Every structure is written in structure tokens, then in C-alpha cells.
PDB file of C-alpha atoms in Angstrom:
ATOM      1  CA  MET A  27     184.282  19.693   4.287  1.00 56.00           C
ATOM      2  CA  LYS A  28     181.495  17.455   5.174  1.00 68.00           C
ATOM      3  CA  ASN A  29     179.650  17.989   8.582  1.00 84.00           C
ATOM      4  CA  ARG A  30     180.158  15.728  11.580  1.00 87.00           C
ATOM      5  CA  ILE A  31     176.809  13.867  11.114  1.00 90.00           C
ATOM      6  CA  TRP A  32     177.734  13.013   7.594  1.00 91.00           C
ATOM      7  CA  GLN A  33     181.084  11.853   8.652  1.00 91.00           C
ATOM      8  CA  GLU A  34     179.741   9.631  11.355  1.00 90.00           C
ATOM      9  CA  THR A  35     177.162   8.184   9.031  1.00 92.00           C
ATOM     10  CA  ARG A  36     179.826   7.505   6.359  1.00 94.00           C
ATOM     11  CA  LEU A  37     182.052   5.726   8.908  1.00 93.00           C
ATOM     12  CA  VAL A  38     179.205   3.363   9.740  1.00 93.00           C
ATOM     13  CA  GLU A  39     178.909   2.556   6.014  1.00 95.00           C
ATOM     14  CA  TYR A  40     182.660   1.674   5.877  1.00 95.00           C
ATOM     15  CA  LEU A  41     182.326  -0.439   9.016  1.00 94.00           C
ATOM     16  CA  ASN A  42     179.214  -2.307   7.613  1.00 93.00           C
ATOM     17  CA  ASN A  43     181.634  -3.876   5.098  1.00 95.00           C
ATOM     18  CA  LEU A  44     184.097  -5.133   7.667  1.00 94.00           C
ATOM     19  CA  PRO A  45     183.740  -8.107  10.138  1.00 92.00           C
ATOM     20  CA  LEU A  46     183.405  -5.705  13.087  1.00 91.00           C
ATOM     21  CA  VAL A  47     180.533  -5.435  15.560  1.00 90.00           C
ATOM     22  CA  GLN A  48     178.908  -2.119  16.008  1.00 90.00           C
ATOM     23  CA  LEU A  49     176.582  -1.610  18.901  1.00 91.00           C
ATOM     24  CA  MET A  50     174.033   1.113  19.569  1.00 89.00           C
ATOM     25  CA  VAL A  51     171.471   0.600  22.313  1.00 90.00           C
ATOM     26  CA  ASP A  52     168.537   3.067  23.019  1.00 89.00           C
ATOM     27  CA  GLY A  53     168.929   4.369  26.516  1.00 86.00           C
ATOM     28  CA  VAL A  54     172.525   3.355  27.006  1.00 89.00           C
ATOM     29  CA  GLU A  55     175.356   5.932  26.597  1.00 90.00           C
ATOM     30  CA  ALA A  56     178.385   4.777  24.655  1.00 91.00           C
ATOM     31  CA  ASP A  57     180.658   5.196  27.718  1.00 91.00           C
ATOM     32  CA  ASP A  58     178.487   2.905  29.771  1.00 92.00           C
ATOM     33  CA  LEU A  59     178.129   0.322  26.962  1.00 93.00           C
ATOM     34  CA  ILE A  60     181.942   0.270  26.784  1.00 94.00           C
ATOM     35  CA  GLY A  61     182.086  -0.164  30.515  1.00 93.00           C
ATOM     36  CA  PHE A  62     179.581  -2.954  30.585  1.00 93.00           C
ATOM     37  CA  ILE A  63     181.530  -4.941  27.983  1.00 92.00           C
ATOM     38  CA  CYS A  64     184.720  -4.378  29.795  1.00 92.00           C
ATOM     39  CA  LYS A  65     183.509  -5.528  33.114  1.00 90.00           C
ATOM     40  CA  ASP A  66     180.988  -8.196  32.260  1.00 90.00           C
ATOM     41  CA  LEU A  67     182.250 -11.699  33.234  1.00 86.00           C
ATOM     42  CA  LYS A  68     181.398 -13.133  29.815  1.00 88.00           C
ATOM     43  CA  PHE A  69     184.206 -10.990  28.384  1.00 88.00           C
ATOM     44  CA  TYR A  70     186.599 -11.399  31.376  1.00 86.00           C
ATOM     45  CA  ASN A  71     189.251 -13.268  29.323  1.00 88.00           C
ATOM     46  CA  TYR A  72     188.910 -11.161  26.202  1.00 90.00           C
ATOM     47  CA  GLN A  73     191.577  -8.599  25.380  1.00 91.00           C
ATOM     48  CA  LYS A  74     189.884  -5.260  25.335  1.00 93.00           C
ATOM     49  CA  VAL A  75     191.387  -2.015  23.788  1.00 95.00           C
ATOM     50  CA  ILE A  76     189.524   1.249  24.353  1.00 96.00           C
ATOM     51  CA  VAL A  77     190.491   3.984  21.852  1.00 95.00           C
ATOM     52  CA  SER A  78     189.669   7.376  23.403  1.00 94.00           C
ATOM     53  CA  ASN A  79     191.319  10.404  24.758  1.00 91.00           C
ATOM     54  CA  ASP A  80     188.865  10.547  27.676  1.00 89.00           C
ATOM     55  CA  LYS A  81     190.512   9.877  31.057  1.00 88.00           C
ATOM     56  CA  ASP A  82     187.291   8.617  32.468  1.00 89.00           C
ATOM     57  CA  PHE A  83     188.093   5.287  30.732  1.00 93.00           C
ATOM     58  CA  ILE A  84     191.240   4.854  32.975  1.00 93.00           C
ATOM     59  CA  GLN A  85     188.849   3.440  35.564  1.00 93.00           C
ATOM     60  CA  LEU A  86     188.148   0.454  33.373  1.00 94.00           C
ATOM     61  CA  CYS A  87     191.895  -0.515  32.807  1.00 94.00           C
ATOM     62  CA  ASP A  88     193.043  -3.855  34.178  1.00 90.00           C
ATOM     63  CA  ASP A  89     195.157  -6.797  33.078  1.00 87.00           C
ATOM     64  CA  LYS A  90     192.819  -7.459  30.148  1.00 91.00           C
ATOM     65  CA  THR A  91     191.816  -3.958  29.321  1.00 94.00           C
ATOM     66  CA  ILE A  92     194.105  -1.146  27.973  1.00 95.00           C
ATOM     67  CA  LEU A  93     193.373   2.374  26.942  1.00 96.00           C
ATOM     68  CA  TYR A  94     194.890   3.945  23.841  1.00 96.00           C
ATOM     69  CA  ARG A  95     194.841   7.779  23.772  1.00 94.00           C
ATOM     70  CA  PRO A  96     195.560   8.645  20.170  1.00 91.00           C
ATOM     71  CA  VAL A  97     196.168  12.385  20.675  1.00 91.00           C
ATOM     72  CA  LYS A  98     199.053  11.703  23.110  1.00 88.00           C
ATOM     73  CA  GLU A  99     199.961   8.344  21.279  1.00 89.00           C
ATOM     74  CA  GLN A 100     199.742   6.916  24.811  1.00 91.00           C
ATOM     75  CA  ILE A 101     198.939   3.283  25.807  1.00 93.00           C
ATOM     76  CA  LEU A 102     197.698   2.828  29.369  1.00 94.00           C
ATOM     77  CA  ASN A 103     197.231  -0.333  31.339  1.00 94.00           C
ATOM     78  CA  THR A 104     197.369  -1.063  35.076  1.00 94.00           C
ATOM     79  CA  LYS A 105     201.227  -1.143  35.147  1.00 94.00           C
ATOM     80  CA  THR A 106     201.781   2.126  33.240  1.00 93.00           C
ATOM     81  CA  ILE A 107     199.009   3.885  35.193  1.00 95.00           C
ATOM     82  CA  LEU A 108     200.607   2.974  38.483  1.00 95.00           C
ATOM     83  CA  GLU A 109     203.976   3.933  37.163  1.00 95.00           C
ATOM     84  CA  GLU A 110     202.826   7.353  35.918  1.00 93.00           C
ATOM     85  CA  TYR A 111     200.314   8.356  38.590  1.00 95.00           C
ATOM     86  CA  ASP A 112     200.907   6.055  41.562  1.00 96.00           C
ATOM     87  CA  ILE A 113     197.088   5.542  41.584  1.00 97.00           C
ATOM     88  CA  HIS A 114     195.470   2.223  40.781  1.00 97.00           C
ATOM     89  CA  PRO A 115     192.834   2.316  37.995  1.00 95.00           C
ATOM     90  CA  TYR A 116     190.263   1.158  40.534  1.00 94.00           C
ATOM     91  CA  ASN A 117     190.740   4.481  42.395  1.00 96.00           C
ATOM     92  CA  PHE A 118     191.489   6.819  39.532  1.00 96.00           C
ATOM     93  CA  VAL A 119     187.999   8.228  39.182  1.00 95.00           C
ATOM     94  CA  LEU A 120     188.081   8.962  42.964  1.00 96.00           C
ATOM     95  CA  ALA A 121     191.370  10.853  42.595  1.00 96.00           C
ATOM     96  CA  ARG A 122     190.088  12.801  39.636  1.00 95.00           C
ATOM     97  CA  ALA A 123     186.914  13.718  41.490  1.00 96.00           C
ATOM     98  CA  ILE A 124     189.199  15.477  44.072  1.00 96.00           C
ATOM     99  CA  CYS A 125     191.374  17.344  41.579  1.00 94.00           C
ATOM    100  CA  GLY A 126     188.592  17.972  39.088  1.00 93.00           C
ATOM    101  CA  ASP A 127     188.651  18.303  35.309  1.00 89.00           C
ATOM    102  CA  ASN A 128     188.918  21.752  33.698  1.00 85.00           C
ATOM    103  CA  SER A 129     188.114  20.349  30.243  1.00 81.00           C
ATOM    104  CA  ASP A 130     184.722  19.314  31.505  1.00 81.00           C
ATOM    105  CA  ASN A 131     184.212  22.408  33.653  1.00 86.00           C
ATOM    106  CA  LEU A 132     184.415  20.354  36.829  1.00 90.00           C
ATOM    107  CA  PRO A 133     186.407  22.384  39.438  1.00 92.00           C
ATOM    108  CA  GLY A 134     188.331  20.405  42.033  1.00 92.00           C
ATOM    109  CA  VAL A 135     189.869  21.008  45.346  1.00 94.00           C
ATOM    110  CA  LYS A 136     192.312  23.890  45.239  1.00 90.00           C
ATOM    111  CA  GLY A 137     195.987  22.786  45.194  1.00 87.00           C
ATOM    112  CA  ALA A 138     195.027  19.100  44.752  1.00 92.00           C
ATOM    113  CA  GLY A 139     196.687  17.655  41.641  1.00 93.00           C
ATOM    114  CA  LEU A 140     197.048  13.957  40.985  1.00 94.00           C
ATOM    115  CA  ALA A 141     200.645  13.898  42.309  1.00 95.00           C
ATOM    116  CA  THR A 142     199.596  15.512  45.515  1.00 95.00           C
ATOM    117  CA  ILE A 143     196.676  13.168  45.947  1.00 96.00           C
ATOM    118  CA  ALA A 144     198.830  10.157  45.362  1.00 96.00           C
ATOM    119  CA  LYS A 145     201.266  11.408  47.987  1.00 95.00           C
ATOM    120  CA  ARG A 146     198.701  12.353  50.697  1.00 95.00           C
ATOM    121  CA  TYR A 147     196.427   9.314  50.055  1.00 97.00           C
ATOM    122  CA  PRO A 148     199.042   6.585  49.297  1.00 96.00           C
ATOM    123  CA  PHE A 149     196.448   3.747  49.784  1.00 97.00           C
ATOM    124  CA  LEU A 150     194.945   4.819  46.381  1.00 97.00           C
ATOM    125  CA  LYS A 151     197.662   2.778  44.675  1.00 96.00           C
ATOM    126  CA  GLU A 152     196.405  -0.490  46.218  1.00 96.00           C
ATOM    127  CA  GLU A 153     194.335  -2.988  44.205  1.00 93.00           C
ATOM    128  CA  LYS A 154     191.319  -2.199  46.236  1.00 93.00           C
ATOM    129  CA  GLU A 155     188.357   0.131  45.429  1.00 94.00           C
ATOM    130  CA  TYR A 156     188.230   2.885  48.010  1.00 96.00           C
ATOM    131  CA  THR A 157     185.388   5.308  48.484  1.00 96.00           C
ATOM    132  CA  ILE A 158     184.840   9.027  49.255  1.00 96.00           C
ATOM    133  CA  ASP A 159     184.144   8.048  52.842  1.00 97.00           C
ATOM    134  CA  ASP A 160     187.588   6.543  53.133  1.00 97.00           C
ATOM    135  CA  ILE A 161     189.101   9.783  51.696  1.00 97.00           C
ATOM    136  CA  LEU A 162     187.107  11.899  54.241  1.00 96.00           C
ATOM    137  CA  LYS A 163     188.043   9.641  57.147  1.00 96.00           C
ATOM    138  CA  THR A 164     191.703   9.966  56.478  1.00 95.00           C
ATOM    139  CA  SER A 165     191.384  13.666  55.923  1.00 95.00           C
ATOM    140  CA  ARG A 166     189.603  14.251  59.266  1.00 95.00           C
ATOM    141  CA  GLU A 167     192.310  12.101  61.045  1.00 94.00           C
ATOM    142  CA  LYS A 168     195.027  14.298  59.530  1.00 92.00           C
ATOM    143  CA  LEU A 169     193.192  17.544  59.412  1.00 88.00           C
ATOM    144  CA  HIS A 170     195.996  19.659  60.908  1.00 87.00           C
ATOM    145  CA  GLU A 171     198.868  17.953  59.112  1.00 89.00           C
ATOM    146  CA  GLN A 172     198.409  19.419  55.592  1.00 88.00           C
ATOM    147  CA  LYS A 173     196.251  22.049  54.113  1.00 91.00           C
ATOM    148  CA  ILE A 174     194.830  19.626  51.542  1.00 93.00           C
ATOM    149  CA  TYR A 175     193.075  17.511  54.197  1.00 95.00           C
ATOM    150  CA  LYS A 176     191.122  20.493  55.393  1.00 94.00           C
ATOM    151  CA  ALA A 177     190.318  21.564  51.883  1.00 95.00           C
ATOM    152  CA  VAL A 178     189.057  18.117  50.945  1.00 95.00           C
ATOM    153  CA  VAL A 179     186.723  18.071  54.051  1.00 95.00           C
ATOM    154  CA  GLN A 180     185.450  21.493  53.151  1.00 95.00           C
ATOM    155  CA  ASP A 181     184.901  20.600  49.450  1.00 94.00           C
ATOM    156  CA  ARG A 182     183.413  17.233  50.075  1.00 95.00           C
ATOM    157  CA  GLU A 183     180.086  18.080  48.303  1.00 95.00           C
ATOM    158  CA  LYS A 184     182.040  19.199  45.250  1.00 95.00           C
ATOM    159  CA  ILE A 185     183.975  15.920  45.303  1.00 96.00           C
ATOM    160  CA  LYS A 186     180.780  13.897  45.545  1.00 96.00           C
ATOM    161  CA  LEU A 187     179.254  15.679  42.556  1.00 95.00           C
ATOM    162  CA  ASN A 188     182.399  15.223  40.447  1.00 95.00           C
ATOM    163  CA  HIS A 189     182.465  11.565  41.377  1.00 95.00           C
ATOM    164  CA  ARG A 190     178.860  11.030  40.286  1.00 93.00           C
ATOM    165  CA  ILE A 191     179.623  12.786  36.927  1.00 92.00           C
ATOM    166  CA  MET A 192     182.917  11.061  36.172  1.00 92.00           C
ATOM    167  CA  GLN A 193     181.938   7.465  37.267  1.00 90.00           C
ATOM    168  CA  LEU A 194     180.751   5.354  34.448  1.00 89.00           C
ATOM    169  CA  GLN A 195     177.255   3.879  35.068  1.00 86.00           C
ATOM    170  CA  TYR A 196     177.874   0.491  33.527  1.00 87.00           C
ATOM    171  CA  ARG A 197     176.539  -1.055  36.615  1.00 84.00           C
ATOM    172  CA  LEU A 198     173.198   0.479  36.055  1.00 86.00           C
ATOM    173  CA  VAL A 199     172.617  -1.095  32.542  1.00 90.00           C
ATOM    174  CA  THR A 200     169.293  -2.871  32.812  1.00 90.00           C
ATOM    175  CA  ALA A 201     168.854  -6.563  32.381  1.00 91.00           C
ATOM    176  CA  GLU A 202     166.864  -5.970  29.135  1.00 92.00           C
ATOM    177  CA  ASN A 203     169.717  -3.820  27.645  1.00 91.00           C
ATOM    178  CA  LYS A 204     172.309  -6.335  28.697  1.00 91.00           C
ATOM    179  CA  LYS A 205     170.430  -8.946  26.741  1.00 90.00           C
ATOM    180  CA  LYS A 206     170.359  -6.630  23.689  1.00 90.00           C
ATOM    181  CA  ILE A 207     174.213  -6.027  23.980  1.00 90.00           C
ATOM    182  CA  LEU A 208     175.024  -9.697  24.350  1.00 89.00           C
ATOM    183  CA  SER A 209     172.661 -10.632  21.538  1.00 89.00           C
ATOM    184  CA  GLY A 210     174.063  -7.999  19.291  1.00 87.00           C
ATOM    185  CA  ILE A 211     177.549  -9.267  19.788  1.00 87.00           C
ATOM    186  CA  LYS A 212     176.606 -12.960  19.363  1.00 84.00           C
ATOM    187  CA  GLY A 213     174.370 -12.427  16.303  1.00 81.00           C
ATOM    188  CA  ALA A 214     176.648  -9.994  14.464  1.00 81.00           C
ATOM    189  CA  GLU A 215     177.280 -11.029  10.812  1.00 82.00           C
ATOM    190  CA  CYS A 216     180.829 -11.833   9.763  1.00 85.00           C
ATOM    191  CA  ILE A 217     181.172  -9.808   6.591  1.00 88.00           C
ATOM    192  CA  LEU A 218     184.231  -8.647   4.618  1.00 93.00           C
ATOM    193  CA  ASN A 219     183.042  -6.888   1.423  1.00 94.00           C
ATOM    194  CA  LYS A 220     186.186  -5.531  -0.200  1.00 94.00           C
ATOM    195  CA  PRO A 221     184.544  -4.259  -3.452  1.00 94.00           C
ATOM    196  CA  SER A 222     181.971  -2.182  -1.478  1.00 95.00           C
ATOM    197  CA  PHE A 223     184.609  -0.844   0.811  1.00 95.00           C
ATOM    198  CA  ALA A 224     186.859   0.134  -2.125  1.00 93.00           C
ATOM    199  CA  LYS A 225     183.752   1.745  -3.925  1.00 94.00           C
ATOM    200  CA  LEU A 226     183.240   4.016  -0.841  1.00 95.00           C
ATOM    201  CA  ALA A 227     186.942   4.799  -0.733  1.00 94.00           C
ATOM    202  CA  ALA A 228     186.970   5.779  -4.352  1.00 93.00           C
ATOM    203  CA  GLU A 229     183.942   8.020  -3.957  1.00 93.00           C
ATOM    204  CA  ASP A 230     185.570   9.771  -0.995  1.00 92.00           C
ATOM    205  CA  GLY A 231     189.033  10.164  -2.859  1.00 91.00           C
ATOM    206  CA  PHE A 232     190.889   7.679  -0.651  1.00 91.00           C
ATOM    207  CA  MET A 233     192.201   5.360  -3.496  1.00 84.00           C
ATOM    208  CA  ASP A 234     195.739   6.560  -2.998  1.00 88.00           C
ATOM    209  CA  ILE A 235     195.667   4.781   0.455  1.00 91.00           C
ATOM    210  CA  ASN A 236     196.884   1.108   0.483  1.00 91.00           C
ATOM    211  CA  PHE A 237     194.259  -0.917   2.345  1.00 92.00           C
ATOM    212  CA  GLU A 238     196.049  -4.171   2.018  1.00 92.00           C
ATOM    213  CA  ASP A 239     197.208  -4.342   5.596  1.00 93.00           C
ATOM    214  CA  LEU A 240     193.674  -3.537   6.803  1.00 93.00           C
ATOM    215  CA  PHE A 241     192.205  -6.210   4.541  1.00 94.00           C
ATOM    216  CA  HIS A 242     194.769  -8.788   5.652  1.00 94.00           C
ATOM    217  CA  TYR A 243     193.778  -8.187   9.325  1.00 92.00           C
ATOM    218  CA  MET A 244     190.128  -8.286   8.608  1.00 94.00           C
ATOM    219  CA  GLU A 245     190.539 -11.596   6.769  1.00 93.00           C
ATOM    220  CA  LYS A 246     192.279 -13.035   9.822  1.00 91.00           C
ATOM    221  CA  ILE A 247     189.221 -11.984  11.917  1.00 88.00           C
ATOM    222  CA  VAL A 248     186.989 -13.809   9.567  1.00 90.00           C
ATOM    223  CA  ILE A 249     189.055 -16.979   9.705  1.00 88.00           C
ATOM    224  CA  ASP A 250     189.445 -16.914  13.459  1.00 82.00           C
ATOM    225  CA  ASN A 251     185.794 -16.073  14.275  1.00 77.00           C
ATOM    226  CA  CYS A 252     183.682 -17.284  11.332  1.00 70.00           C
ATOM    227  CA  PRO A 253     184.527 -20.988  10.496  1.00 56.00           C
ATOM    228  CA  ASP A 254     181.850 -21.074   7.809  1.00 56.00           C
ATOM    229  CA  LYS A 255     183.462 -18.218   6.000  1.00 51.00           C
ATOM    230  CA  LYS A 256     186.771 -19.915   5.501  1.00 46.00           C
TER     231      LYS A 256
END
């Protein structure tokens, strides 16, 4: 079994033989790079598909951006997120800041699951981005109606910390790094090198896999996006 670094390096070698853009920018985390591309106006009309099991990416979902979570074989967009959670993607990170995330060792407000949050703060399903101050204002107004409101007010610093950690920082990508990202996408080579891809597959013992569907799709990308390669 090869180690993770070898696997990641080898994956890059495979992708170098396909007409796919790979982006790595010093000083920009992958999550924030993905967030920038999803939210930048230059890519507004592009169809974006994020492949990740990380719920943090739900905050990026909209009519043009979907999240595919392979472990659960789940496809999420604005409609399915609203149906499942009754919380709009714009407010999902806020709701998660309240309930916390055990997988990331971020404790939340006791007794506050996503279903409870959606019920007690129904405005979170609106297509409007609310803030922690909005949550606290509502909680103080209803302080004696349900225990959760008091708990939220008491744990407000915990919620603020969770929110800072969970919120993608794509808005903070510098102008210089934005230029690098856009230049990397615009200047990417349109390459489909089947022989080199097949050679790597043979070296790694994957020749029993039929790559024809993959190559067919990659050829379509070349035709659609690289006229000089037709």
C-alpha cells in the first residue's frame, strides 16, 4: 500500500494527461479557493459541482452550484437542502455554528440539533443571509419561551468561535491571488494524452478497467473548450 503523499502525487500525474484544470495557489487553502471560484461573478453562469463529504461546502450551494457527497451518495442543491434541513444554504454555516460539529471537535449548544434550530429560528430558511446578531436578538426576545434560547445566549462566544472556523474565507482571497487563480484557469493547456494515461494505469495495475467512457467525456471537453484541438 502506497502512502498518501505518493497517492496524491500520482493522481496529479494522471490528471496532467487530461483536459482538466488543477489549481494550487500559495497562501490559499483549497476550501477558500473552491469558495472563490463558486462565488466569483466571472463564473456565475457556470455549473459548479463540488465533490466532498465536508458539510462546510453546503454554504456554497445555489442554483448553479451543487455538492456531491460520495460517502453518502448524496447530491445537494438549494432545493434538496431546504427539503432536508428547512435551512437555506446561505444560513447553513450559522445553524451549524449553533449545533457544532463533533467530527471537527467543535462542541455546540446543548440540545440544539439542526432540526431544533430550524424550528426555533424559522427565518433561516429564507433566501437571505442572517447573522449571529439576528440569532441573539431573537433568542433574547424569546428568552423564557424555550430552553434553547437561553442556552444560545449563554453560549454565544462558543457560537462565534464555531462560526469563524466553519465559515469559508473566500472573501479574503487577495487581489493578487485572484489574478493567479483566474490566470491559471484561462491559461490552462487543453491536453488529452491517452497513451501516457494508459501507461500510468498499466504501471499501477489498472488495465482491467475500461477507460473508454472517461476518454469519451474528456474528448467532449476538448471539442467544446479547445477549438484548435478539434
